[in-house]
XYZ file of C-alpha atoms in Angstrom:
362
model
C 143.886 209.028 41.071
C 141.066 207.165 39.328
C 141.457 206.992 35.580
C 139.492 209.196 33.247
C 138.459 207.515 30.048
C 136.439 208.337 26.972
C 134.889 205.404 25.156
C 133.147 205.670 21.850
C 130.712 208.166 23.331
C 132.357 211.514 24.003
C 128.894 212.942 24.600
C 128.485 210.848 27.754
C 131.775 212.237 29.024
C 130.568 215.770 28.318
C 127.337 215.176 30.192
C 129.203 213.833 33.193
C 131.770 216.605 33.245
C 129.252 219.370 32.618
C 127.803 218.835 36.090
C 131.088 220.151 37.500
C 131.486 223.176 35.259
C 131.815 226.671 36.749
C 129.871 229.536 35.220
C 131.922 231.237 32.492
C 133.515 234.450 33.654
C 133.730 233.631 37.344
C 137.482 233.047 37.062
C 139.692 235.349 35.052
C 142.671 234.166 33.011
C 145.223 236.220 31.043
C 143.652 237.648 27.907
C 146.125 235.897 25.602
C 146.154 232.534 27.291
C 145.611 229.389 25.213
C 145.267 225.657 25.660
C 147.280 223.538 23.238
C 146.001 220.411 21.463
C 149.061 218.687 19.997
C 148.542 215.937 17.444
C 150.881 212.975 17.089
C 152.559 211.797 13.916
C 156.018 210.356 14.539
C 158.810 212.422 13.014
C 156.212 214.920 11.809
C 156.099 216.068 15.435
C 159.111 218.229 14.573
C 156.625 220.582 12.883
C 155.027 221.070 16.318
C 158.490 221.764 17.728
C 158.698 224.702 15.345
C 155.190 225.888 16.247
C 155.960 225.810 19.978
C 159.268 227.588 19.388
C 157.444 230.470 17.697
C 154.705 230.625 20.340
C 157.316 230.753 23.091
C 158.900 233.730 21.337
C 155.741 235.770 21.983
C 156.021 236.982 25.614
C 152.357 238.000 25.669
C 151.097 234.466 25.022
C 150.608 232.188 28.030
C 149.434 228.599 28.413
C 147.175 226.701 30.781
C 146.490 223.190 29.463
C 148.318 220.957 26.979
C 146.844 217.769 25.531
C 148.790 215.340 23.372
C 149.150 211.773 22.176
C 152.219 210.026 20.742
C 154.625 212.671 19.386
C 152.196 215.300 20.693
C 152.637 213.856 24.180
C 156.424 213.971 23.801
C 156.284 217.622 22.796
C 153.913 218.430 25.666
C 156.056 216.866 28.390
C 159.387 218.131 27.010
C 157.773 221.592 26.784
C 156.672 221.442 30.444
C 159.955 219.995 31.698
C 161.956 222.696 29.937
C 159.694 225.431 31.325
C 160.326 224.172 34.857
C 164.076 224.281 34.275
C 164.268 227.689 32.647
C 160.979 229.286 31.709
C 160.368 230.082 28.049
C 164.002 229.768 27.037
C 164.294 226.545 28.976
C 161.317 225.126 27.078
C 162.785 226.163 23.732
C 166.142 224.615 24.607
C 164.591 221.369 25.839
C 162.588 220.963 22.642
C 165.687 221.628 20.544
C 167.730 219.108 22.537
C 165.019 216.457 22.329
C 164.521 216.697 18.564
C 168.267 216.945 17.927
C 168.701 213.665 19.802
C 165.774 212.134 17.888
C 167.550 213.065 14.655
C 170.513 210.923 15.684
C 168.451 207.737 15.994
C 168.175 206.850 12.307
C 171.004 204.602 11.036
C 173.175 205.911 8.212
C 171.950 205.112 4.728
C 168.274 204.882 5.648
C 167.425 208.406 4.416
C 167.958 210.061 1.058
C 167.103 213.224 -0.883
C 167.020 216.903 0.033
C 164.267 219.381 0.846
C 160.706 218.265 0.206
C 161.997 215.202 -1.635
C 163.644 213.728 1.476
C 162.453 210.255 2.288
C 163.475 206.723 3.123
C 166.128 205.209 0.890
C 165.518 201.857 -0.804
C 167.338 200.248 2.120
C 165.117 202.109 4.593
C 161.963 201.074 2.778
C 163.141 197.469 2.698
C 163.822 197.484 6.432
C 160.440 198.987 7.327
C 158.695 196.528 5.021
C 160.599 193.646 6.572
C 159.801 194.759 10.124
C 156.096 194.772 9.267
C 156.155 190.994 8.789
C 157.177 190.286 12.384
C 155.602 190.909 15.762
C 157.562 192.947 18.335
C 158.191 189.739 20.289
C 159.896 188.276 17.220
C 161.666 191.362 15.941
C 162.680 192.816 19.328
C 162.571 190.005 21.927
C 164.634 191.966 24.471
C 162.366 195.053 24.286
C 165.195 197.388 23.353
C 163.930 200.950 23.116
C 166.465 203.780 22.750
C 163.652 206.287 23.248
C 163.398 205.182 26.897
C 167.031 206.149 27.516
C 166.581 209.457 25.705
C 163.515 210.386 27.770
C 165.094 209.369 31.071
C 168.205 211.331 30.182
C 166.376 214.541 29.363
C 163.176 214.690 31.434
C 163.021 215.013 35.214
C 159.748 213.165 35.689
C 159.701 213.683 39.470
C 159.985 217.434 38.953
C 157.216 217.439 36.323
C 154.909 215.502 38.658
C 155.558 217.920 41.510
C 155.964 221.287 39.785
C 154.343 221.156 36.355
C 153.337 224.703 35.296
C 150.565 223.422 33.009
C 147.658 221.015 33.128
C 148.803 218.043 31.069
C 146.545 215.453 29.437
C 148.606 212.600 27.979
C 146.584 210.075 25.991
C 147.208 206.326 25.790
C 144.946 203.553 24.512
C 144.032 200.561 26.661
C 144.958 197.702 24.337
C 142.315 195.275 25.656
C 139.356 197.680 25.671
C 140.219 200.337 23.071
C 139.377 203.039 25.597
C 141.320 206.234 26.100
C 143.105 206.905 29.342
C 144.263 210.417 30.053
C 147.243 210.636 32.367
C 147.619 213.887 34.277
C 150.829 215.704 35.145
C 151.025 214.168 38.638
C 150.915 210.662 37.097
C 153.697 211.075 34.541
C 156.447 208.487 34.246
C 158.617 207.363 31.383
C 156.258 204.401 30.994
C 153.317 206.764 30.420
C 155.140 208.562 27.608
C 156.278 205.305 26.027
C 152.701 203.997 26.230
C 151.373 207.101 24.507
C 153.745 206.484 21.584
C 153.599 202.675 21.485
C 152.979 201.447 17.932
C 152.048 197.770 18.412
C 153.642 196.721 15.118
C 157.013 198.061 16.308
C 157.007 197.940 20.109
C 155.826 195.698 22.898
C 152.737 196.998 24.672
C 153.560 199.101 27.731
C 152.073 197.831 30.976
C 150.901 200.357 33.573
C 149.128 199.217 36.729
C 148.606 195.801 35.162
C 146.968 197.183 32.002
C 148.633 197.006 28.538
C 148.669 200.249 26.553
C 149.187 201.210 22.924
C 149.582 204.531 21.137
C 147.163 207.215 22.316
C 146.471 208.159 18.708
C 144.183 205.158 18.336
C 141.641 206.653 20.773
C 142.386 210.415 20.707
C 144.825 212.328 18.564
C 144.652 214.465 20.595
C 141.862 214.624 23.181
C 140.225 218.060 23.079
C 137.435 217.666 25.638
C 139.689 217.976 28.739
C 140.946 221.320 27.463
C 137.332 222.445 27.091
C 136.076 221.227 30.470
C 139.054 220.958 32.832
C 140.621 224.328 32.027
C 139.486 227.864 32.767
C 140.957 229.210 29.521
C 138.398 229.180 26.696
C 140.866 229.408 23.787
C 142.051 226.119 22.260
C 144.809 226.132 19.643
C 144.885 223.016 17.446
C 148.313 221.996 16.145
C 147.515 219.243 13.640
C 149.880 217.031 11.651
C 147.322 215.118 9.576
C 145.740 217.106 6.723
C 142.036 217.773 7.171
C 141.602 217.058 3.480
C 143.626 215.314 0.764
C 143.312 216.365 -2.848
C 144.311 212.973 -4.268
C 142.499 209.683 -3.688
C 145.003 206.822 -3.271
C 144.828 203.977 -5.781
C 147.983 201.926 -5.288
C 147.781 199.251 -2.579
C 150.565 200.795 -0.507
C 149.004 204.268 -0.698
C 145.600 202.883 0.292
C 147.099 201.140 3.320
C 148.836 204.347 4.351
C 145.610 206.355 4.061
C 143.716 203.746 6.107
C 146.332 203.981 8.853
C 146.100 207.766 8.810
C 142.306 207.666 9.039
C 142.533 205.350 12.040
C 144.624 207.945 13.860
C 142.441 210.941 12.985
C 138.926 209.453 13.204
C 138.437 210.073 16.937
C 139.699 213.646 16.731
C 137.456 214.442 13.762
C 134.468 212.875 15.508
C 135.139 214.852 18.678
C 135.410 218.145 16.801
C 132.257 217.309 14.864
C 130.509 216.699 18.173
C 131.583 220.158 19.421
C 130.282 221.756 16.224
C 126.941 219.933 16.374
C 126.495 220.554 20.101
C 126.971 224.306 19.648
C 124.554 224.364 16.719
C 121.999 222.202 18.536
C 122.008 224.392 21.654
C 120.825 227.351 19.561
C 121.608 231.026 19.879
C 119.150 232.016 22.609
C 121.211 232.290 25.787
C 118.086 232.382 27.936
C 117.634 228.624 27.404
C 121.239 227.655 28.059
C 122.411 225.562 30.972
C 125.994 225.310 32.184
C 127.049 222.934 29.404
C 125.622 225.187 26.678
C 127.270 228.244 28.192
C 130.628 226.519 28.255
C 130.313 225.263 24.693
C 129.390 228.697 23.348
C 132.250 230.278 25.304
C 134.880 228.092 23.623
C 137.110 229.748 21.035
C 138.955 227.513 18.578
C 142.105 228.341 16.633
C 144.334 226.286 14.328
C 147.810 226.622 12.883
C 147.427 226.188 9.126
C 149.180 223.118 7.680
C 147.647 223.169 4.205
C 149.855 222.594 1.173
C 152.748 221.214 3.227
C 153.915 218.265 1.158
C 156.008 216.682 3.903
C 153.023 216.332 6.252
C 150.933 214.611 3.581
C 153.390 211.720 3.192
C 152.819 208.977 5.742
C 156.123 207.223 4.941
C 158.095 210.169 6.343
C 156.605 209.712 9.814
C 159.504 207.310 10.372
C 162.091 209.710 8.962
C 163.901 210.695 12.160
C 166.589 212.343 10.037
C 168.103 215.632 11.220
C 167.780 217.598 7.940
C 164.150 216.487 7.612
C 163.336 217.402 11.220
C 164.982 220.801 10.812
C 162.950 221.446 7.668
C 159.730 220.642 9.533
C 160.791 222.843 12.459
C 161.292 225.777 10.124
C 157.918 225.174 8.454
C 156.259 224.993 11.889
C 157.859 228.267 12.933
C 156.725 229.990 9.752
C 153.139 228.785 10.022
C 152.942 229.722 13.713
C 154.291 233.218 13.010
C 151.654 233.595 10.300
C 148.963 232.563 12.772
C 150.264 234.996 15.399
C 150.355 237.869 12.903
C 146.818 237.177 11.750
C 145.050 235.931 14.844
C 146.929 236.672 18.075
C 144.466 239.467 18.854
C 141.571 237.011 18.447
C 142.715 235.097 21.532
C 140.385 235.972 24.371
C 137.934 237.619 21.977
C 136.710 235.360 19.176
C 137.388 232.084 17.369
C 139.683 232.241 14.365
C 138.613 228.745 13.228
C 135.144 228.005 11.941
C 134.591 224.475 13.243
C 131.225 224.312 11.494
C 133.040 224.698 8.174
C 135.847 222.229 8.802
C 134.159 219.522 10.858
C 130.531 219.241 9.707
């Protein structure tokens, strides 16, 4: 399959894809069917685990497409693999098994604290600081990656390629061009997932078909446009891990560096959502002048699980905290926020947007 990429111009991708769009309403999907856009964020991905767990508990909610980068990609593929093995309960169990195993990866003594105060211990901070002074070739010359073994142990990639129940869009960044490549469900391998989560300061680049790849978050975190134009379902649920707004401006050098890194991983997503908001506004409200692209844009319905005022998700240092108590806390918070969204907005699915993208992204 030829690769699909989005460079700095998402608008050009929209123009190209709009020529293949069906007229809205020609194909019917379940009324409460959503596409999922799953953001990456290291250990913070356990929040998404909790969100998915709550969504799976609603038998009236179905899914068509899932897009994700980095930890979002992990959640997406584990979700699909579990569904193949045992439907909703299989997906819930697979997510629980995956994140339980992730929680066993952190060496003893690296974490400290309880509740919202959990974080890296002085030893953990020293190790992460020390690692940052070396390239992966120096720090890890033998390319040891326990995540590879975990993924191969849990996910049946051949089964996902052949029987995936959802349209998957797994983002990875071409290291030499900076462009996004979206891997589809029939292309999935362990290398694709490792590429989507490859932080170049920690891991060797992952080579696929002769091309080196880095974390998909650098070019899309996550990509939303394939959910809008490659899926019949018009409802897109955003599960974000990076706050849309911080209340405190960083001043210390370390805090500034952390904010810069966070901005690098959210810039493409924010720009893409801003483009959607501007495109809808620019097309106007008179349907008589709409073409196929305008009709599709106006038919989209956006939703978002609220992550405001969650202290743990606002701390970039805890993205490395693969510590079971911390992951369980995030899972519980994700469940609670997803249940709140379902109680307030489940009936909006198939009817109206519950997220005002003009307000949040313009």
